[in-house]
PDB file of C-alpha atoms in Angstrom:
ATOM      1  CA  MET A1096      12.943 -20.674   0.655  1.00  0.00           C
ATOM      2  CA  ASP A1097      10.363 -17.865   0.386  1.00  0.00           C
ATOM      3  CA  ALA A1098      11.966 -16.116   3.356  1.00  0.00           C
ATOM      4  CA  LEU A1099      15.368 -16.126   1.683  1.00  0.00           C
ATOM      5  CA  LEU A1100      14.184 -14.739  -1.659  1.00  0.00           C
ATOM      6  CA  ILE A1101      11.785 -12.142  -0.274  1.00  0.00           C
ATOM      7  CA  ALA A1102      14.397 -10.851   2.169  1.00  0.00           C
ATOM      8  CA  LEU A1103      17.100 -10.827  -0.501  1.00  0.00           C
ATOM      9  CA  LEU A1104      15.063  -8.947  -3.089  1.00  0.00           C
ATOM     10  CA  GLY A1105      13.423  -6.591  -0.599  1.00  0.00           C
ATOM     11  CA  SER A1106      16.718  -5.671   1.053  1.00  0.00           C
ATOM     12  CA  LEU A1107      18.471  -5.298  -2.300  1.00  0.00           C
ATOM     13  CA  VAL A1108      15.829  -2.923  -3.652  1.00  0.00           C
ATOM     14  CA  GLY A1109      15.509  -1.093  -0.321  1.00  0.00           C
ATOM     15  CA  GLU A1110      19.228  -0.358  -0.104  1.00  0.00           C
ATOM     16  CA  ILE A1111      19.656   1.087  -3.606  1.00  0.00           C
ATOM     17  CA  GLY A1112      20.443   4.785  -3.239  1.00  0.00           C
ATOM     18  CA  ASP A1113      19.997   4.657   0.540  1.00  0.00           C
ATOM     19  CA  LYS A1114      22.258   6.159   3.203  1.00  0.00           C
ATOM     20  CA  GLY A1115      24.179   2.911   3.614  1.00  0.00           C
ATOM     21  CA  GLN A1116      25.362   3.076   0.030  1.00  0.00           C
ATOM     22  CA  LEU A1117      26.300   6.730   0.389  1.00  0.00           C
ATOM     23  CA  LEU A1118      28.283   6.055   3.561  1.00  0.00           C
ATOM     24  CA  ALA A1119      30.045   3.075   1.985  1.00  0.00           C
ATOM     25  CA  LEU A1120      30.932   5.256  -1.005  1.00  0.00           C
ATOM     26  CA  ALA A1121      32.371   7.975   1.242  1.00  0.00           C
ATOM     27  CA  LEU A1122      34.368   5.488   3.312  1.00  0.00           C
ATOM     28  CA  ALA A1123      35.719   3.719   0.230  1.00  0.00           C
ATOM     29  CA  ALA A1124      36.893   7.040  -1.175  1.00  0.00           C
ATOM     30  CA  ARG A1125      38.387   8.067   2.179  1.00  0.00           C
ATOM     31  CA  PHE A1126      40.288   4.885   2.970  1.00  0.00           C
ATOM     32  CA  GLN A1127      41.095   3.585  -0.547  1.00  0.00           C
ATOM     33  CA  ARG A1128      41.084   0.034   0.877  1.00  0.00           C
ATOM     34  CA  ASN A1129      38.239  -1.799  -0.821  1.00  0.00           C
ATOM     35  CA  GLY A1130      38.807  -5.150   0.894  1.00  0.00           C
ATOM     36  CA  ALA A1131      38.586  -3.734   4.407  1.00  0.00           C
ATOM     37  CA  VAL A1132      35.553  -1.598   3.552  1.00  0.00           C
ATOM     38  CA  ILE A1133      33.768  -4.562   1.934  1.00  0.00           C
ATOM     39  CA  ALA A1134      34.539  -6.714   4.985  1.00  0.00           C
ATOM     40  CA  GLY A1135      33.055  -3.967   7.178  1.00  0.00           C
ATOM     41  CA  VAL A1136      29.970  -3.810   4.967  1.00  0.00           C
ATOM     42  CA  ALA A1137      29.529  -7.576   5.288  1.00  0.00           C
ATOM     43  CA  ALA A1138      30.022  -7.546   9.063  1.00  0.00           C
ATOM     44  CA  ALA A1139      27.463  -4.770   9.553  1.00  0.00           C
ATOM     45  CA  ALA A1140      24.937  -6.378   7.205  1.00  0.00           C
ATOM     46  CA  ILE A1141      25.239  -9.781   8.870  1.00  0.00           C
ATOM     47  CA  ALA A1142      24.952  -8.291  12.365  1.00  0.00           C
ATOM     48  CA  ASN A1143      21.891  -6.175  11.530  1.00  0.00           C
ATOM     49  CA  ALA A1144      20.212  -9.042   9.682  1.00  0.00           C
ATOM     50  CA  ALA A1145      20.853 -11.397  12.600  1.00  0.00           C
ATOM     51  CA  ILE A1146      19.362  -8.923  15.081  1.00  0.00           C
ATOM     52  CA  GLY A1147      16.275  -8.434  12.904  1.00  0.00           C
ATOM     53  CA  ALA A1148      15.795 -12.167  12.460  1.00  0.00           C
ATOM     54  CA  ALA A1149      16.326 -12.873  16.167  1.00  0.00           C
ATOM     55  CA  ALA A1150      13.719 -10.260  17.065  1.00  0.00           C
ATOM     56  CA  GLY A1151      11.341 -11.852  14.560  1.00  0.00           C
ATOM     57  CA  ALA A1152      11.928 -15.302  16.020  1.00  0.00           C
ATOM     58  CA  PHE A1153      11.213 -13.891  19.483  1.00  0.00           C
ATOM     59  CA  LEU A1154       7.962 -12.180  18.422  1.00  0.00           C
ATOM     60  CA  ALA A1155       6.547 -14.881  16.137  1.00  0.00           C
ATOM     61  CA  PRO A1156       5.247 -17.274  18.842  1.00  0.00           C
ATOM     62  CA  MET A1157       3.384 -14.416  20.520  1.00  0.00           C
ATOM     63  CA  LEU A1158       1.338 -13.553  17.430  1.00  0.00           C
ATOM     64  CA  GLY A1159      -1.453 -15.277  15.596  1.00  0.00           C
ATOM     65  CA  SER A1160      -1.330 -16.043  11.885  1.00  0.00           C
ATOM     66  CA  ASP A1161      -3.154 -12.891  10.779  1.00  0.00           C
ATOM     67  CA  ALA A1162      -1.089 -10.693  13.103  1.00  0.00           C
ATOM     68  CA  ARG A1163       2.134 -12.143  11.678  1.00  0.00           C
ATOM     69  CA  LEU A1164       0.935 -11.409   8.155  1.00  0.00           C
ATOM     70  CA  LEU A1165      -0.060  -7.887   9.172  1.00  0.00           C
ATOM     71  CA  PHE A1166       3.392  -7.392  10.725  1.00  0.00           C
ATOM     72  CA  LEU A1167       4.990  -8.292   7.387  1.00  0.00           C
ATOM     73  CA  ALA A1168       2.601  -5.899   5.619  1.00  0.00           C
ATOM     74  CA  LEU A1169       3.674  -3.065   7.915  1.00  0.00           C
ATOM     75  CA  ALA A1170       7.334  -3.836   7.261  1.00  0.00           C
ATOM     76  CA  LEU A1171       6.723  -3.664   3.508  1.00  0.00           C
ATOM     77  CA  ILE A1172       4.760  -0.418   3.826  1.00  0.00           C
ATOM     78  CA  PHE A1173       7.441   1.198   5.989  1.00  0.00           C
ATOM     79  CA  LEU A1174      10.163   0.092   3.582  1.00  0.00           C
ATOM     80  CA  GLY A1175       8.203   1.478   0.629  1.00  0.00           C
ATOM     81  CA  GLY A1176       7.494   4.749   2.414  1.00  0.00           C
ATOM     82  CA  GLY A1177      11.138   5.098   3.360  1.00  0.00           C
ATOM     83  CA  MET A1178      12.157   4.616  -0.243  1.00  0.00           C
ATOM     84  CA  LEU A1179       9.891   7.479  -1.313  1.00  0.00           C
ATOM     85  CA  TRP A1180      11.379   9.776   1.345  1.00  0.00           C
ATOM     86  CA  PRO A1181      14.341  11.923   0.239  1.00  0.00           C
ATOM     87  CA  VAL A1182      17.744  10.576   1.287  1.00  0.00           C
ATOM     88  CA  GLY A1183      20.170  12.974   2.909  1.00  0.00           C
ATOM     89  CA  GLN A1184      23.928  12.643   2.978  1.00  0.00           C
ATOM     90  CA  PRO A1185      25.002  10.674   6.076  1.00  0.00           C
ATOM     91  CA  ASP A1186      27.820  11.765   8.377  1.00  0.00           C
ATOM     92  CA  VAL A1187      31.043  10.514   6.764  1.00  0.00           C
ATOM     93  CA  LEU A1188      32.618   9.689  10.160  1.00  0.00           C
ATOM     94  CA  ALA A1189      35.660  11.873   9.459  1.00  0.00           C
ATOM     95  CA  ASN A1190      36.608  12.010  13.157  1.00  0.00           C
ATOM     96  CA  TRP A1191      36.558   8.243  13.618  1.00  0.00           C
ATOM     97  CA  ARG A1192      40.107   6.878  13.769  1.00  0.00           C
ATOM     98  CA  LEU A1193      39.347   3.171  13.944  1.00  0.00           C
ATOM     99  CA  GLY A1194      40.632   2.142  10.550  1.00  0.00           C
ATOM    100  CA  PRO A1195      38.670   1.161   7.469  1.00  0.00           C
ATOM    101  CA  PHE A1196      37.157  -2.105   8.720  1.00  0.00           C
ATOM    102  CA  LEU A1197      35.938  -0.952  12.144  1.00  0.00           C
ATOM    103  CA  THR A1198      34.799   2.451  10.912  1.00  0.00           C
ATOM    104  CA  THR A1199      32.784   0.842   8.115  1.00  0.00           C
ATOM    105  CA  ALA A1200      31.404  -1.980  10.263  1.00  0.00           C
ATOM    106  CA  LEU A1201      30.370   0.212  13.183  1.00  0.00           C
ATOM    107  CA  GLY A1202      29.188   3.110  11.026  1.00  0.00           C
ATOM    108  CA  LEU A1203      26.989   0.955   8.810  1.00  0.00           C
ATOM    109  CA  PHE A1204      25.775  -1.086  11.781  1.00  0.00           C
ATOM    110  CA  ILE A1205      24.602   2.054  13.562  1.00  0.00           C
ATOM    111  CA  LEU A1206      23.141   3.526  10.379  1.00  0.00           C
ATOM    112  CA  GLY A1207      21.329   0.289   9.520  1.00  0.00           C
ATOM    113  CA  PHE A1208      19.958  -0.374  12.995  1.00  0.00           C
ATOM    114  CA  GLY A1209      16.188  -0.002  12.719  1.00  0.00           C
ATOM    115  CA  ASP A1210      16.410   0.718   8.988  1.00  0.00           C
ATOM    116  CA  GLY A1211      13.833  -0.483   6.479  1.00  0.00           C
ATOM    117  CA  ALA A1212      15.824  -3.563   5.457  1.00  0.00           C
ATOM    118  CA  GLN A1213      16.275  -4.674   9.065  1.00  0.00           C
ATOM    119  CA  PHE A1214      12.564  -4.186   9.755  1.00  0.00           C
ATOM    120  CA  LEU A1215      11.723  -6.148   6.605  1.00  0.00           C
ATOM    121  CA  ILE A1216      13.946  -9.016   7.781  1.00  0.00           C
ATOM    122  CA  LEU A1217      12.169  -8.887  11.143  1.00  0.00           C
ATOM    123  CA  GLY A1218       8.766  -8.974   9.417  1.00  0.00           C
ATOM    124  CA  ILE A1219       9.752 -11.898   7.214  1.00  0.00           C
ATOM    125  CA  ALA A1220      11.137 -13.814  10.199  1.00  0.00           C
ATOM    126  CA  VAL A1221       7.861 -13.218  12.068  1.00  0.00           C
ATOM    127  CA  ARG A1222       5.726 -14.339   9.142  1.00  0.00           C
ATOM    128  CA  THR A1223       7.653 -17.342   7.894  1.00  0.00           C
ATOM    129  CA  ALA A1224       9.028 -18.673  11.189  1.00  0.00           C
ATOM    130  CA  ASP A1225      12.337 -19.208   9.404  1.00  0.00           C
ATOM    131  CA  PRO A1226      14.636 -16.533  10.807  1.00  0.00           C
ATOM    132  CA  SER A1227      17.878 -18.042   9.531  1.00  0.00           C
ATOM    133  CA  LEU A1228      16.766 -17.841   5.898  1.00  0.00           C
ATOM    134  CA  ALA A1229      15.370 -14.337   6.424  1.00  0.00           C
ATOM    135  CA  ALA A1230      18.687 -13.199   7.917  1.00  0.00           C
ATOM    136  CA  THR A1231      20.710 -14.869   5.189  1.00  0.00           C
ATOM    137  CA  GLY A1232      18.636 -13.392   2.370  1.00  0.00           C
ATOM    138  CA  GLY A1233      18.583  -9.938   3.939  1.00  0.00           C
ATOM    139  CA  ALA A1234      22.333  -9.879   4.530  1.00  0.00           C
ATOM    140  CA  ILE A1235      23.016 -11.041   0.977  1.00  0.00           C
ATOM    141  CA  GLY A1236      20.682  -8.364  -0.397  1.00  0.00           C
ATOM    142  CA  ILE A1237      22.323  -5.579   1.609  1.00  0.00           C
ATOM    143  CA  ILE A1238      25.810  -6.754   0.671  1.00  0.00           C
ATOM    144  CA  ALA A1239      24.840  -7.133  -3.004  1.00  0.00           C
ATOM    145  CA  ALA A1240      23.514  -3.582  -3.053  1.00  0.00           C
ATOM    146  CA  THR A1241      26.505  -2.038  -1.278  1.00  0.00           C
ATOM    147  CA  VAL A1242      29.596  -3.834  -2.609  1.00  0.00           C
ATOM    148  CA  PRO A1243      29.273  -2.508  -6.194  1.00  0.00           C
ATOM    149  CA  VAL A1244      29.292   1.024  -4.788  1.00  0.00           C
ATOM    150  CA  VAL A1245      32.634   0.334  -3.110  1.00  0.00           C
ATOM    151  CA  LEU A1246      34.132  -1.268  -6.202  1.00  0.00           C
ATOM    152  CA  PHE A1247      32.857   1.137  -8.837  1.00  0.00           C
ATOM    153  CA  ARG A1248      32.422   4.272  -6.704  1.00  0.00           C
ATOM    154  CA  ASP A1249      30.872   7.261  -8.482  1.00  0.00           C
ATOM    155  CA  ARG A1250      30.580   5.542 -11.859  1.00  0.00           C
ATOM    156  CA  LEU A1251      27.738   3.398 -10.553  1.00  0.00           C
ATOM    157  CA  PHE A1252      25.724   6.362  -9.275  1.00  0.00           C
ATOM    158  CA  LYS A1253      26.152   8.144 -12.600  1.00  0.00           C
ATOM    159  CA  ALA A1254      25.087   5.061 -14.601  1.00  0.00           C
ATOM    160  CA  LEU A1255      21.954   4.189 -12.605  1.00  0.00           C
ATOM    161  CA  PRO A1256      18.804   6.337 -12.433  1.00  0.00           C
ATOM    162  CA  LEU A1257      18.647   6.132  -8.617  1.00  0.00           C
ATOM    163  CA  ARG A1258      15.672   8.415  -8.195  1.00  0.00           C
ATOM    164  CA  VAL A1259      13.594   6.316 -10.619  1.00  0.00           C
ATOM    165  CA  ILE A1260      14.713   3.047  -9.010  1.00  0.00           C
ATOM    166  CA  ARG A1261      13.928   4.293  -5.496  1.00  0.00           C
ATOM    167  CA  ARG A1262      10.527   5.687  -6.452  1.00  0.00           C
ATOM    168  CA  GLY A1263       9.567   2.641  -8.495  1.00  0.00           C
ATOM    169  CA  GLY A1264      10.763   0.278  -5.761  1.00  0.00           C
ATOM    170  CA  GLY A1265       8.991   2.340  -3.108  1.00  0.00           C
ATOM    171  CA  VAL A1266       5.697   2.247  -4.987  1.00  0.00           C
ATOM    172  CA  LEU A1267       6.116  -1.493  -5.588  1.00  0.00           C
ATOM    173  CA  MET A1268       6.766  -2.150  -1.884  1.00  0.00           C
ATOM    174  CA  LEU A1269       3.757  -0.019  -0.907  1.00  0.00           C
ATOM    175  CA  VAL A1270       1.472  -1.868  -3.327  1.00  0.00           C
ATOM    176  CA  ILE A1271       2.683  -5.263  -2.109  1.00  0.00           C
ATOM    177  CA  GLY A1272       2.356  -4.110   1.500  1.00  0.00           C
ATOM    178  CA  LEU A1273      -1.200  -2.914   0.930  1.00  0.00           C
ATOM    179  CA  ALA A1274      -2.122  -6.175  -0.817  1.00  0.00           C
ATOM    180  CA  VAL A1275      -0.724  -8.150   2.119  1.00  0.00           C
ATOM    181  CA  THR A1276      -2.667  -5.878   4.497  1.00  0.00           C
ATOM    182  CA  VAL A1277      -5.896  -6.593   2.627  1.00  0.00           C
ATOM    183  CA  SER A1278      -5.172 -10.317   2.904  1.00  0.00           C
ATOM    184  CA  ALA A1279      -4.283 -10.113   6.611  1.00  0.00           C
ATOM    185  CA  LEU A1280      -7.470  -8.198   7.420  1.00  0.00           C
ATOM    186  CA  HIS A1281      -9.592 -10.511   5.218  1.00  0.00           C
ATOM    187  CA  LEU A1282     -10.932  -7.570   3.225  1.00  0.00           C
ATOM    188  CA  ALA A1283     -10.891  -9.382  -0.100  1.00  0.00           C
TER     189      ALA A1283
END
């Protein structure tokens, strides 16, 4: 159950104000078909979470206990660092003529491949040896962060202090990552 909750919360916080939300916002405004865009968001999130969890399940047996914990620490540190980095506007895929579902699914899949949330899911799957719960929690977190942007569009970005949330979440992830690093290296 730890894998599910950590992946859910980490992915949710990591996706707030990130490029995935900005792309989903642009595609929702472009297509004006919320259902298809939300289905594309879900498909991309599930696919990226499954890839991260599968990679974690593959790597876990090759690593010792401390190495698995250190891997999770690195994932948390990279996620936190990424949250502190400025977010640029992603390409809005204006030339893609695949329709709202495929454009959203493929665009967010490509954008999310190797992203902080996917790496966090990989790290959790390595550490906990429960990749299905890590994938489920991560996908739910990504979807929960992105769907409100599609439904409420610009109103949500105006209501939330994104810069404060991203910086606070980034610092929190860095602190947790450093604490896990100290534990993995037996420094305390």
